[in-house]
Short mmCIF file of C-alpha atoms in Angstrom, two decimals:
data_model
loop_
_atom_site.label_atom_id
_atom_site.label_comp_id
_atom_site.label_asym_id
_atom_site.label_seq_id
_atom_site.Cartn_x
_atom_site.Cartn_y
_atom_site.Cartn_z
CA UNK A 839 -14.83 -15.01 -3.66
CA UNK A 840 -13.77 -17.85 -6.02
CA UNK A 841 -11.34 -17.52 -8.72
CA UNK A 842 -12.09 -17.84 -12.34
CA UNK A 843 -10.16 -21.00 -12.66
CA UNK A 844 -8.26 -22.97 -10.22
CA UNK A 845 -4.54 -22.81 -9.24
CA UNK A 846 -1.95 -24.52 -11.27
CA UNK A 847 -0.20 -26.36 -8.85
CA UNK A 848 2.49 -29.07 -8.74
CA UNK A 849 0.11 -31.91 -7.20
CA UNK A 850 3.18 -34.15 -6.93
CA UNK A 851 6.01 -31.72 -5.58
CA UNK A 852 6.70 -32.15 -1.51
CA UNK A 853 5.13 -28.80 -0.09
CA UNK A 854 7.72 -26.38 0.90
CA UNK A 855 9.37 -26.69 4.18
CA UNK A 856 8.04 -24.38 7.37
CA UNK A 857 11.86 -22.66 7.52
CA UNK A 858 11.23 -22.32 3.28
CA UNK A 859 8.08 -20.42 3.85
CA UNK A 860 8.90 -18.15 6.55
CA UNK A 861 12.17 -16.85 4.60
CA UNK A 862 9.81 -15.92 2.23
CA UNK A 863 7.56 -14.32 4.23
CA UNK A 864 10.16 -12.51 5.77
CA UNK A 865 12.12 -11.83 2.16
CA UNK A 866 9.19 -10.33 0.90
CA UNK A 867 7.83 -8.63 3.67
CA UNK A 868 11.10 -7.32 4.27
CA UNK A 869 11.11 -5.52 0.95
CA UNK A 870 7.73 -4.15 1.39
CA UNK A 871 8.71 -2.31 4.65
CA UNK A 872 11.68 -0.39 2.36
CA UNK A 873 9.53 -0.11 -0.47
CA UNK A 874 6.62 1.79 1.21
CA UNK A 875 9.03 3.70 3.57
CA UNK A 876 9.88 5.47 -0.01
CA UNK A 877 6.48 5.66 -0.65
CA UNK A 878 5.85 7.36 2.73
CA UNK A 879 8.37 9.98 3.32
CA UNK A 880 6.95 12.26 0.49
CA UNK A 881 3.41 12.20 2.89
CA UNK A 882 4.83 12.92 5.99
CA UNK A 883 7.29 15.89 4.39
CA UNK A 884 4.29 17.37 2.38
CA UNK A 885 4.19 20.48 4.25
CA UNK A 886 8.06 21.03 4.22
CA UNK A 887 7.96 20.04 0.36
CA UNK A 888 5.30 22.39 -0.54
CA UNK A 889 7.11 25.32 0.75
CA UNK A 890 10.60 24.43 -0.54
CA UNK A 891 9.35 23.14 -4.24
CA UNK A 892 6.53 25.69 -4.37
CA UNK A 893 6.29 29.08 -4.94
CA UNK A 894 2.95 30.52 -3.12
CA UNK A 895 2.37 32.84 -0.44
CA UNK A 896 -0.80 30.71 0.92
CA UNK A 897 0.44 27.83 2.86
CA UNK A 898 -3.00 25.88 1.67
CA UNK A 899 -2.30 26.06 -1.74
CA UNK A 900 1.45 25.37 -1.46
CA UNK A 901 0.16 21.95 0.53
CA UNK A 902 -2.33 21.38 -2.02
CA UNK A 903 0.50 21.13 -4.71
CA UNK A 904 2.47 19.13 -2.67
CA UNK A 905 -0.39 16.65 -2.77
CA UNK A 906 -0.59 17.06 -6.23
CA UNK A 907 2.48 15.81 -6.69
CA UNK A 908 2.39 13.37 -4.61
CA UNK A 909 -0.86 12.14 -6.30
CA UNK A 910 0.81 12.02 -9.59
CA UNK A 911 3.06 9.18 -9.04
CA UNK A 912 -0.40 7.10 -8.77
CA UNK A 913 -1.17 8.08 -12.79
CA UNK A 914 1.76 5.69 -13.89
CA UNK A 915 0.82 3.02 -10.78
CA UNK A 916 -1.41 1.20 -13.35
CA UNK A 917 1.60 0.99 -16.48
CA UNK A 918 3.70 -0.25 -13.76
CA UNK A 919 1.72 -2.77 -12.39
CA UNK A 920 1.07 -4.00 -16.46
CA UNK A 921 4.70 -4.53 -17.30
CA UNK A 922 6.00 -5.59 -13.85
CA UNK A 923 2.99 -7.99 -13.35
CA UNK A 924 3.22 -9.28 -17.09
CA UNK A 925 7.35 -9.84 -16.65
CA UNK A 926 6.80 -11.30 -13.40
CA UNK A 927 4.12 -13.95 -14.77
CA UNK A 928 6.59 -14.67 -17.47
CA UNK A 929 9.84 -15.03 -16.06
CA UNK A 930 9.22 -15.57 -12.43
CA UNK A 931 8.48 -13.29 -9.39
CA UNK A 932 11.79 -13.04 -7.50
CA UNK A 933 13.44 -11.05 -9.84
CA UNK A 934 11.07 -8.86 -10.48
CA UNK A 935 10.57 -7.87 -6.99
CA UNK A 936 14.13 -7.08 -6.89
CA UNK A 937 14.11 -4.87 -9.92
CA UNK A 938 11.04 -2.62 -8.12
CA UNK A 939 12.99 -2.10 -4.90
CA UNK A 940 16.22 -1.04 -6.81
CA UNK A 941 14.05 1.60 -8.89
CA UNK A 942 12.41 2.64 -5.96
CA UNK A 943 14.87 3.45 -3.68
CA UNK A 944 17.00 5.13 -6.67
CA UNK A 945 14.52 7.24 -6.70
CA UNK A 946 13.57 8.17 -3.39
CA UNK A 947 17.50 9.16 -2.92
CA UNK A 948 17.17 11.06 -6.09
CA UNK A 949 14.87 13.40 -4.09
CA UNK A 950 17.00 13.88 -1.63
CA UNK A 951 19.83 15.50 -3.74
CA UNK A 952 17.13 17.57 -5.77
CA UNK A 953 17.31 21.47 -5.14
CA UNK A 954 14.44 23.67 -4.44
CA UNK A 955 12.06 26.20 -5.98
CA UNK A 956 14.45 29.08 -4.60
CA UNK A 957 17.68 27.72 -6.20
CA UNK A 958 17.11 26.66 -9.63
CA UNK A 959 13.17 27.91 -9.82
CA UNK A 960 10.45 25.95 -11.79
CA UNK A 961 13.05 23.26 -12.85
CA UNK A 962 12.59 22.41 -8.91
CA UNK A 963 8.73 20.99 -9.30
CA UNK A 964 9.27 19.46 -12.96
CA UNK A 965 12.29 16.98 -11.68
CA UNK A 966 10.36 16.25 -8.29
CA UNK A 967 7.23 15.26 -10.47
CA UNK A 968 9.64 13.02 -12.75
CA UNK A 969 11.14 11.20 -9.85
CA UNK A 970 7.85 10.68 -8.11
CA UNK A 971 6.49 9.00 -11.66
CA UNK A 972 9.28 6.57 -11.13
CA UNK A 973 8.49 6.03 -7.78
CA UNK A 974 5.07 5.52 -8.54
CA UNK A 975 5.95 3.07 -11.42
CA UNK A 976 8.10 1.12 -9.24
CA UNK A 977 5.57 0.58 -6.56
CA UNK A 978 3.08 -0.54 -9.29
CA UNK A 979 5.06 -3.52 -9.34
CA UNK A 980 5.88 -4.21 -5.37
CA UNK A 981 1.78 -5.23 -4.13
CA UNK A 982 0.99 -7.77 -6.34
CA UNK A 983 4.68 -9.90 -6.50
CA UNK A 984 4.99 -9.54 -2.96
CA UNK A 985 1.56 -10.92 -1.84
CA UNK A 986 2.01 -13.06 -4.49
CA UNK A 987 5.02 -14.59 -3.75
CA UNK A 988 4.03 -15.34 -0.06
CA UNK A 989 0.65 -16.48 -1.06
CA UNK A 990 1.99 -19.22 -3.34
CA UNK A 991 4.48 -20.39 -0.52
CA UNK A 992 1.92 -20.31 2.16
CA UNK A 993 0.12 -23.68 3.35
CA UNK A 994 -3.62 -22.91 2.36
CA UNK A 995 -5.18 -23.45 6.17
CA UNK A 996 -2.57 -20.47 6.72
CA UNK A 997 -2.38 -18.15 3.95
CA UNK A 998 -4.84 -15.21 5.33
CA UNK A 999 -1.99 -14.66 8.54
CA UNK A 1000 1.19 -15.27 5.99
CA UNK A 1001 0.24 -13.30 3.44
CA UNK A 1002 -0.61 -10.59 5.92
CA UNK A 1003 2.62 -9.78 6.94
CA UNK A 1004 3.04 -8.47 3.39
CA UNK A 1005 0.30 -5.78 4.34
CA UNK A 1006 2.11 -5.10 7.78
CA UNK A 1007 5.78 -4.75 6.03
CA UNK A 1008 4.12 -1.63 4.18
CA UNK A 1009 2.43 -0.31 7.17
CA UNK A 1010 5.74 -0.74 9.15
CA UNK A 1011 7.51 1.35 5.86
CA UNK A 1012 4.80 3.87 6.98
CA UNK A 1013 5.76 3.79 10.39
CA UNK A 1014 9.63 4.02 9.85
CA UNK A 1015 8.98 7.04 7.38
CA UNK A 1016 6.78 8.95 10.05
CA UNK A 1017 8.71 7.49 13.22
CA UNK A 1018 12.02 9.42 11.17
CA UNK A 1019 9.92 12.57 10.68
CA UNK A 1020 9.05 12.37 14.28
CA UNK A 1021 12.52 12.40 15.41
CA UNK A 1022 13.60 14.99 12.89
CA UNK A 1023 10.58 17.34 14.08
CA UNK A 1024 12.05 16.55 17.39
CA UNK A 1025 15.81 17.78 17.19
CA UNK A 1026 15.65 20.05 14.56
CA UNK A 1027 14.45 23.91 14.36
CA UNK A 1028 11.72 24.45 11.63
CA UNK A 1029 14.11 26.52 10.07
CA UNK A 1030 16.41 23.79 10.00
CA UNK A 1031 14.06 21.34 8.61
CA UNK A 1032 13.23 23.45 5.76
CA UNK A 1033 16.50 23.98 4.79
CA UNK A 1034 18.50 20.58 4.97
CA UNK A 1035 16.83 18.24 7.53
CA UNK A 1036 13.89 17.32 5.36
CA UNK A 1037 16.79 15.59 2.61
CA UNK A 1038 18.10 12.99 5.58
CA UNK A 1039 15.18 10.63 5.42
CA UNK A 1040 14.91 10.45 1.76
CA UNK A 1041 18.54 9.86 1.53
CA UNK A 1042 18.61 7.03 3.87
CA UNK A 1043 16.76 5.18 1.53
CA UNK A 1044 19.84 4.36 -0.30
CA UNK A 1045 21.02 2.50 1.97
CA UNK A 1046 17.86 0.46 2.82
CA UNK A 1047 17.29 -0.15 -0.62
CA UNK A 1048 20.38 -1.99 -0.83
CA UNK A 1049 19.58 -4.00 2.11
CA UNK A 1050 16.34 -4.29 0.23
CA UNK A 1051 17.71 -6.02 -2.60
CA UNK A 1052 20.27 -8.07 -1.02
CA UNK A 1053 17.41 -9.80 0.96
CA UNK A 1054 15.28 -10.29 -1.74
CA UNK A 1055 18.25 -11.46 -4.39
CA UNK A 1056 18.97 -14.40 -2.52
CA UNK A 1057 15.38 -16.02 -2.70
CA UNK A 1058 13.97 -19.01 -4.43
CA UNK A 1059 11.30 -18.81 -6.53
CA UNK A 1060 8.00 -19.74 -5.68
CA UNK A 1061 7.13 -23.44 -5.37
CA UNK A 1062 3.25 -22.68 -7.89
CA UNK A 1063 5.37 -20.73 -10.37
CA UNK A 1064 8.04 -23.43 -10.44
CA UNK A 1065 6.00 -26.08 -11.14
CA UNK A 1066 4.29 -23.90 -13.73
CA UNK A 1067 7.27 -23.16 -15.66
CA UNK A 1068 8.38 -27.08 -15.54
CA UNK A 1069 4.71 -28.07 -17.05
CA UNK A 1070 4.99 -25.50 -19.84
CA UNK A 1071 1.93 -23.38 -18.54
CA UNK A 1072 3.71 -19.85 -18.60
CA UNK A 1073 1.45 -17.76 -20.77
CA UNK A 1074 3.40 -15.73 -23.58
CA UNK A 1075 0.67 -13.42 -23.29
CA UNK A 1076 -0.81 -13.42 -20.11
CA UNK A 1077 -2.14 -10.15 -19.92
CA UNK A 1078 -4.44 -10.78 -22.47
CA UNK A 1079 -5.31 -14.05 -20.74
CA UNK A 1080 -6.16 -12.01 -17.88
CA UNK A 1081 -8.48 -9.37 -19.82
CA UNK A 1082 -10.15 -11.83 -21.91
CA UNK A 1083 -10.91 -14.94 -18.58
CA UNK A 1084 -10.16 -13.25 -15.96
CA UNK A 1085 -11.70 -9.50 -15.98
CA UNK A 1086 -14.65 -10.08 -13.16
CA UNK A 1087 -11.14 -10.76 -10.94
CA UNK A 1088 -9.33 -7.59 -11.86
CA UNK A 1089 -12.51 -5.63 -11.13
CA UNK A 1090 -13.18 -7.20 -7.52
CA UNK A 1091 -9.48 -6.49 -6.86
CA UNK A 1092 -10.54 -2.93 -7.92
CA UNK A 1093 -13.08 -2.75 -5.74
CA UNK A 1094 -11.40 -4.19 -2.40
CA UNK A 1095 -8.28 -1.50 -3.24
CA UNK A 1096 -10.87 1.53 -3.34
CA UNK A 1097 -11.88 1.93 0.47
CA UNK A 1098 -8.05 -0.29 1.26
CA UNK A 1099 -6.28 3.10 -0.46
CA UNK A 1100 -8.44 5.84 0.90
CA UNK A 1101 -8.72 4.19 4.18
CA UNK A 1102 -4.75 4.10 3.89
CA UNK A 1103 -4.12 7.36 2.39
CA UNK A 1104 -6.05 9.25 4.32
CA UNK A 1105 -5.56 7.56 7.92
CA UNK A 1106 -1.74 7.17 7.64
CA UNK A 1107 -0.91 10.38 4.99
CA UNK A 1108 -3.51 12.92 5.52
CA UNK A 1109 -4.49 12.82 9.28
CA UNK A 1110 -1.23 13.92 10.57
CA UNK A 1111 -1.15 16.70 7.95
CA UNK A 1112 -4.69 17.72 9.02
CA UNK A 1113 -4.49 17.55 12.67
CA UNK A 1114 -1.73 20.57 12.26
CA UNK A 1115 -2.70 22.16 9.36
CA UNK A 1116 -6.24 22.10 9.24
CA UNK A 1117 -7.01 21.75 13.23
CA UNK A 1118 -4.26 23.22 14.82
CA UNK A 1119 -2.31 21.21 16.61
CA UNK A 1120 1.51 20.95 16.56
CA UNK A 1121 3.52 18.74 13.87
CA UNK A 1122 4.94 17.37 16.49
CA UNK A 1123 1.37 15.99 17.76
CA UNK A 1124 0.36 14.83 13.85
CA UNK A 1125 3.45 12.99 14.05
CA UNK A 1126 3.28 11.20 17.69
CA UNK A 1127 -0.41 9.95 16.64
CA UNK A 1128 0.64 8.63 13.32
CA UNK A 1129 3.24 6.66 15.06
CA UNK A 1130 1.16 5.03 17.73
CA UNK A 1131 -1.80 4.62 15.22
CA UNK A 1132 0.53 2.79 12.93
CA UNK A 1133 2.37 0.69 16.04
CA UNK A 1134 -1.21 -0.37 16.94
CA UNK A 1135 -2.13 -1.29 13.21
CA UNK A 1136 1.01 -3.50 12.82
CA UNK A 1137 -0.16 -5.39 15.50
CA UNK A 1138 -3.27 -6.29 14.51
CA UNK A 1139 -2.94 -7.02 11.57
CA UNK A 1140 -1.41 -10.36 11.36
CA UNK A 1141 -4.28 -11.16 13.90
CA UNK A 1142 -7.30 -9.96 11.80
CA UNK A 1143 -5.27 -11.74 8.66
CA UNK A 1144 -5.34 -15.09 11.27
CA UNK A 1145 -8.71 -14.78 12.32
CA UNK A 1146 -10.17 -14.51 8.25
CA UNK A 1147 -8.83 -18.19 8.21
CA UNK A 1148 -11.07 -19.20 11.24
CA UNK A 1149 -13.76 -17.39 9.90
CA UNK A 1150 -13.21 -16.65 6.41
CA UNK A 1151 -12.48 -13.61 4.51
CA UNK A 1152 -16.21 -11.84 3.74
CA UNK A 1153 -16.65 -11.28 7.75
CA UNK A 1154 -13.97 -9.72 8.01
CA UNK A 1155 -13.76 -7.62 5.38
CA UNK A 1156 -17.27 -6.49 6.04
CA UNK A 1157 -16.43 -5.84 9.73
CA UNK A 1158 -13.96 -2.81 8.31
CA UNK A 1159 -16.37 -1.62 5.87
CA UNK A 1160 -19.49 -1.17 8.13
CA UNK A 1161 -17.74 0.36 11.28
CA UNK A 1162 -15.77 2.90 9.00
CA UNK A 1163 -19.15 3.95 7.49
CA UNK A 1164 -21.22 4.44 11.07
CA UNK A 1165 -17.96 6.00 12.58
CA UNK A 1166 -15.69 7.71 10.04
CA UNK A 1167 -17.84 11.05 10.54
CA UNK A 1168 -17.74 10.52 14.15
CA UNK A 1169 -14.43 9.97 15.02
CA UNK A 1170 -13.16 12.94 12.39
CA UNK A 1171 -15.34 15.31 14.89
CA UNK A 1172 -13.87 13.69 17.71
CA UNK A 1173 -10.27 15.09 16.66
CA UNK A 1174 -11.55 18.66 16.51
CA UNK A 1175 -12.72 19.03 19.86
CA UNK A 1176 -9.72 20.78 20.91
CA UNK A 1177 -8.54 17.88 22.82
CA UNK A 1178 -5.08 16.50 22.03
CA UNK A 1179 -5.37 13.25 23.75
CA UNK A 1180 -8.82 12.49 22.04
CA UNK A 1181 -7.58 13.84 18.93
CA UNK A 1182 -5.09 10.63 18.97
CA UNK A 1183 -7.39 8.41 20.42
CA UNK A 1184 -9.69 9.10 17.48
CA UNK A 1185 -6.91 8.25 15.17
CA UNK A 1186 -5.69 5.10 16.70
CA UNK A 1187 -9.71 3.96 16.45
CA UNK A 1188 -9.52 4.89 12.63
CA UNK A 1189 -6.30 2.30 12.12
CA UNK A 1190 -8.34 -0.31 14.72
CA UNK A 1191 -11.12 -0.13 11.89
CA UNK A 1192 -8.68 -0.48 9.16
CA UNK A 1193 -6.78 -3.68 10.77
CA UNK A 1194 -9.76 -6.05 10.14
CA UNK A 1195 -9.30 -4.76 5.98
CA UNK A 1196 -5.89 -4.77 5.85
CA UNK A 1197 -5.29 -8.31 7.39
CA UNK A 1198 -7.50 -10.23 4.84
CA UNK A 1199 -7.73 -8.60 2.23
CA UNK A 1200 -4.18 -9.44 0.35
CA UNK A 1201 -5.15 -13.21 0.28
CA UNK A 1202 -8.65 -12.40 -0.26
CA UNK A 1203 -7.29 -10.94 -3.80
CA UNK A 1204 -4.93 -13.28 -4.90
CA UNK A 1205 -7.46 -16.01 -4.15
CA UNK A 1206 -9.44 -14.72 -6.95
CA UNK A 1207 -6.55 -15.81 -9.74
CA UNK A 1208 -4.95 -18.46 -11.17
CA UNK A 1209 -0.88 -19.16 -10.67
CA UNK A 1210 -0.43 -17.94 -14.52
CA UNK A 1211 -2.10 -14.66 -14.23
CA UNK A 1212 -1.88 -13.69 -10.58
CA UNK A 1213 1.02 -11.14 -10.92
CA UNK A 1214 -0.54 -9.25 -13.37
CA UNK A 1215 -4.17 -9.60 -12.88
CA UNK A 1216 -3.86 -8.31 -9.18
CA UNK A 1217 -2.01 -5.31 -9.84
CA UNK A 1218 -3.99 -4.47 -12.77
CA UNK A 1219 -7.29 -4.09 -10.34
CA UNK A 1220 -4.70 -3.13 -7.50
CA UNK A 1221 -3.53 -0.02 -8.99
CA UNK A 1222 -5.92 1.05 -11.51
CA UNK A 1223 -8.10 2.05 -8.35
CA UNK A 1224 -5.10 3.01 -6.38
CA UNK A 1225 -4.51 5.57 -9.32
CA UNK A 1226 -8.09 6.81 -9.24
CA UNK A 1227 -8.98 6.59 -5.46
CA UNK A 1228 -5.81 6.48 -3.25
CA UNK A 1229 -3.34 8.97 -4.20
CA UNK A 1230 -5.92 11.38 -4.83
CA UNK A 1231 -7.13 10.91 -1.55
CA UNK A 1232 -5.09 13.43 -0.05
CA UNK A 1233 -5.99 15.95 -2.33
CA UNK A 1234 -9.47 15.67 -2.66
CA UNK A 1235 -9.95 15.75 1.54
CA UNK A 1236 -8.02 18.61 1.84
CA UNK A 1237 -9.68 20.55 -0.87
CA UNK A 1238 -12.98 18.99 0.45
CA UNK A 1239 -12.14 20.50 3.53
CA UNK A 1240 -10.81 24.00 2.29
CA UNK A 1241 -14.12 24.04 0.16
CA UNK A 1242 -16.71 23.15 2.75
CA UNK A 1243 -15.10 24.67 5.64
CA UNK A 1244 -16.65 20.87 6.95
CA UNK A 1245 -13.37 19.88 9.24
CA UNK A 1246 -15.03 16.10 9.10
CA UNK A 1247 -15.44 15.97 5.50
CA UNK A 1248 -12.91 13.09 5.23
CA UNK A 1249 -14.90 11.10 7.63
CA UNK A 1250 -17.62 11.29 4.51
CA UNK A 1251 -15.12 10.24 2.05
CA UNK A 1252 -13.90 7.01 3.85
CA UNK A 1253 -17.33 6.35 4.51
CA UNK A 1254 -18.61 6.54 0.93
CA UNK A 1255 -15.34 4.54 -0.53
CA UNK A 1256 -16.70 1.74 2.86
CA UNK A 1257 -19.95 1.59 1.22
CA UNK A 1258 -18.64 0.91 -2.54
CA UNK A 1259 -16.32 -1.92 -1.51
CA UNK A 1260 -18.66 -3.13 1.09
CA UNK A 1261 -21.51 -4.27 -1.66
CA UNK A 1262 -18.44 -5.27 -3.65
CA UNK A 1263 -17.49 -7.82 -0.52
CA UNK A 1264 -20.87 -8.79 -0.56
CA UNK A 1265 -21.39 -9.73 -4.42
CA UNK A 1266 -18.46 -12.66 -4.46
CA UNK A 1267 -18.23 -15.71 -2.63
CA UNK A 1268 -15.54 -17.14 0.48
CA UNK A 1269 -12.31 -17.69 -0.02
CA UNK A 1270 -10.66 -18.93 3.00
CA UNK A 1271 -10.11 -22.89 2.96
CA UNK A 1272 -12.27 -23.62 6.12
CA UNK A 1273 -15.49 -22.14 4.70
CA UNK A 1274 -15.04 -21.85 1.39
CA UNK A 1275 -17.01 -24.16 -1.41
CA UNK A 1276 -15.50 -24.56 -5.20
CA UNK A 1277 -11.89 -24.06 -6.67
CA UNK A 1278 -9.27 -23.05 -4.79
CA UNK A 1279 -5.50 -21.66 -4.94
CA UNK A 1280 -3.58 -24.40 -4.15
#
């Protein structure tokens, strides 16, 4: 896992102090947790949404275009990824991070206010599907300059556990979204929910998003992208620099976000969903296991992203990819055995597997570029197979599901997507300073 050319780097410039570095960490970790809380809500209320935005009389195919919708915020995940990670290798990364959390959380409140299919009819879908495309471009923009920003602060023996707190800040945004529709499930009627409770979360993330931005307006710019700028080294074009020398990157990148965005969308989105839905357990129940999956996967995540700098990044990685392809079938049968306490423990298992991908895999991919392309070249790979793989995730299980009859049919998808990004994981070299050999990000 080498990058196509090394690092630009100040060689000269005093490394950053350890209070410098974890303010970053923090800044931009901080804004991932409000970022993907917006992301999240929309998952966790897809049953709700689909019966107040929909018109339909089969509670399969309302949920079906509730995931529809939600899957088409990931079409414009690529465009926003282009033009936030081409600004941000131009003019810096700091304020470019600021601008996504502002549009974001805009948007998410938007939602909020938006009236449904019985009040102003089809108008109710069309202005949810516009809101969610500027969601979706906003969050184009958020993976890349966040991981990023913390990898080019981080000390290089220490990158794979800084960097990972990037991952965990959108896993805890997960966690707040479903923890909120846990408690909402839990003092409100469904009646109640469908009528007003389901517009609290989304507009709380007003709020958040201004807490958001206040936290991430106030820090410095990276140290690498500094010392860039001072040399003269920001391209005026560096998205073509990073088609025409740097394309094998942005297609690794691809390939580690396929099984990182089914494995996500389908673990932390679709599981609660289809442990009610599909298997018949209470919402309340989907709700409780996404939280203590998700609690569980916070944890260990800075401690698989610590132990891919002992042992590098390819062990790891390939750790996640082969246990999610012996037991994603397995533990998907395990949750339909009628069983509610299995059904959970099945779930946690599924996030246990996950943890060893999630912790690397951020510094794994920004490893592969070079200071003046690293914005931009990772969320090009990022979301191009976000767009094609994770937001449709939800979809295509539940349809695989509702096709097949098959209640473990997503077990088969996460294992497939394990198998494509395993040989991927396989075909490029280490990263991680204490075993890798050639260039490195400084």
């Amino acid at each position: 896992m080498a990058p196509d050319t090394p690092a630009t780097s100040d060689a000269s410039a005093p490394p950053p102090s350890p209070a410098l570095v974890r303010r970053a960490t923090v800044g931009a970790s901080v804004g991932s947790v409000v970022e993907w809380f917006d992301v999240a809500l929309y998952g966790y209320l897809a049953v709700v949404i689909g019966e107040v935005f929909f018109e339909s009389s089969s509670p399969t195919a309302a949920l079906l275009s509730s995931f529809a919708v939600f899957g088409s915020a990931f079409i414009v995940r690529p465009l926003g990824g282009i033009v936030f990670g081409a600004i941000g290798d131009r003019i810096g990364r700091r304020k470019v991070l600021a601008a996504v959390i502002l549009t974001a959380s805009g948007a998410t409140f938007l939602i909020g206010l938006l009236p449904g299919y019985a009040t102003i009819g089809i108008l109710a879908p069309v202005l949810l599907v516009i809101l969610r495309l500027v969601q979706g471009f906003s969050a184009g923009g958020e993976m890349g300059g966040a991981s990023a920003f913390v990898a080019e602060y981080a000390p290089r023996e220490r990158r794979g556990y800084l960097v990972s707190f990037v991952e965990m800040g959108c896993i805890l945004g997960f966690l707040l979204g479903a923890s909120t529709v846990l408690v909402m499930n839990a003092v409100l009627s469904e009646s109640q929910m469908h009528e007003w409770g389901w517009r609290i979360p989304f507009l709380v993330a007003g709020p958040l998003g201004a807490v958001g931005l206040y936290i991430r307006s106030r820090l410095e710019e990276t140290p690498e992208f500094t010392a860039l700028r001072a040399q003269g080294r920001v391209r005026k074009n560096p998205l073509k620099e990073t088609l025409v020398r740097h394309w094998r990157a942005v297609l690794i990148v691809a390939g580690f976000a396929l099984f990182q965005n089914v494995a996500i969308y389908v673990i932390l989105t679709y599981v609660p969903t289809h442990l009610s839905v599909t298997l018949g357990f209470s919402a309340l129940l989907g709700s409780v296991s996404a939280v203590v999956m998700m609690a569980v996967l916070c944890a260990l995540i800075p401690v698989t992203g610590l132990l891919s700098d002992r042992v590098g990044r390819r062990p790891v990685l390939l750790f996640s990819c082969v246990t999610s392809l012996l037991l994603g079938v397995p533990l998907f049968l395990g949750m339909q055995t009628g069983s509610a306490v299995l059904a959970v423990a099945c779930h946690v298992l599924l996030g246990i597997l996950l943890s060893f991908f999630l912790g690397p895999v951020l510094a794994a991919a920004n490893e592969l570029f070079s200071t003046d392309v690293r914005y931009g070249g990772f969320s090009l790979g990022y979301n191009v197979s976000v767009s094609l793989f994770g937001g449709t995730a939800p979809f295509v299980v539940t349809l695989l599901v509702a096709e097949t009859g098959f209640a473990a049919s997503p077990g088969i998808y996460l294992a497939a997507a394990a198998v494509v990004t395993g040989i991927v994981v396989l075909s490029v070299r280490e990263t991680a300073p204490a075993r890798a050999r050639g260039p490195q990000l400084s």
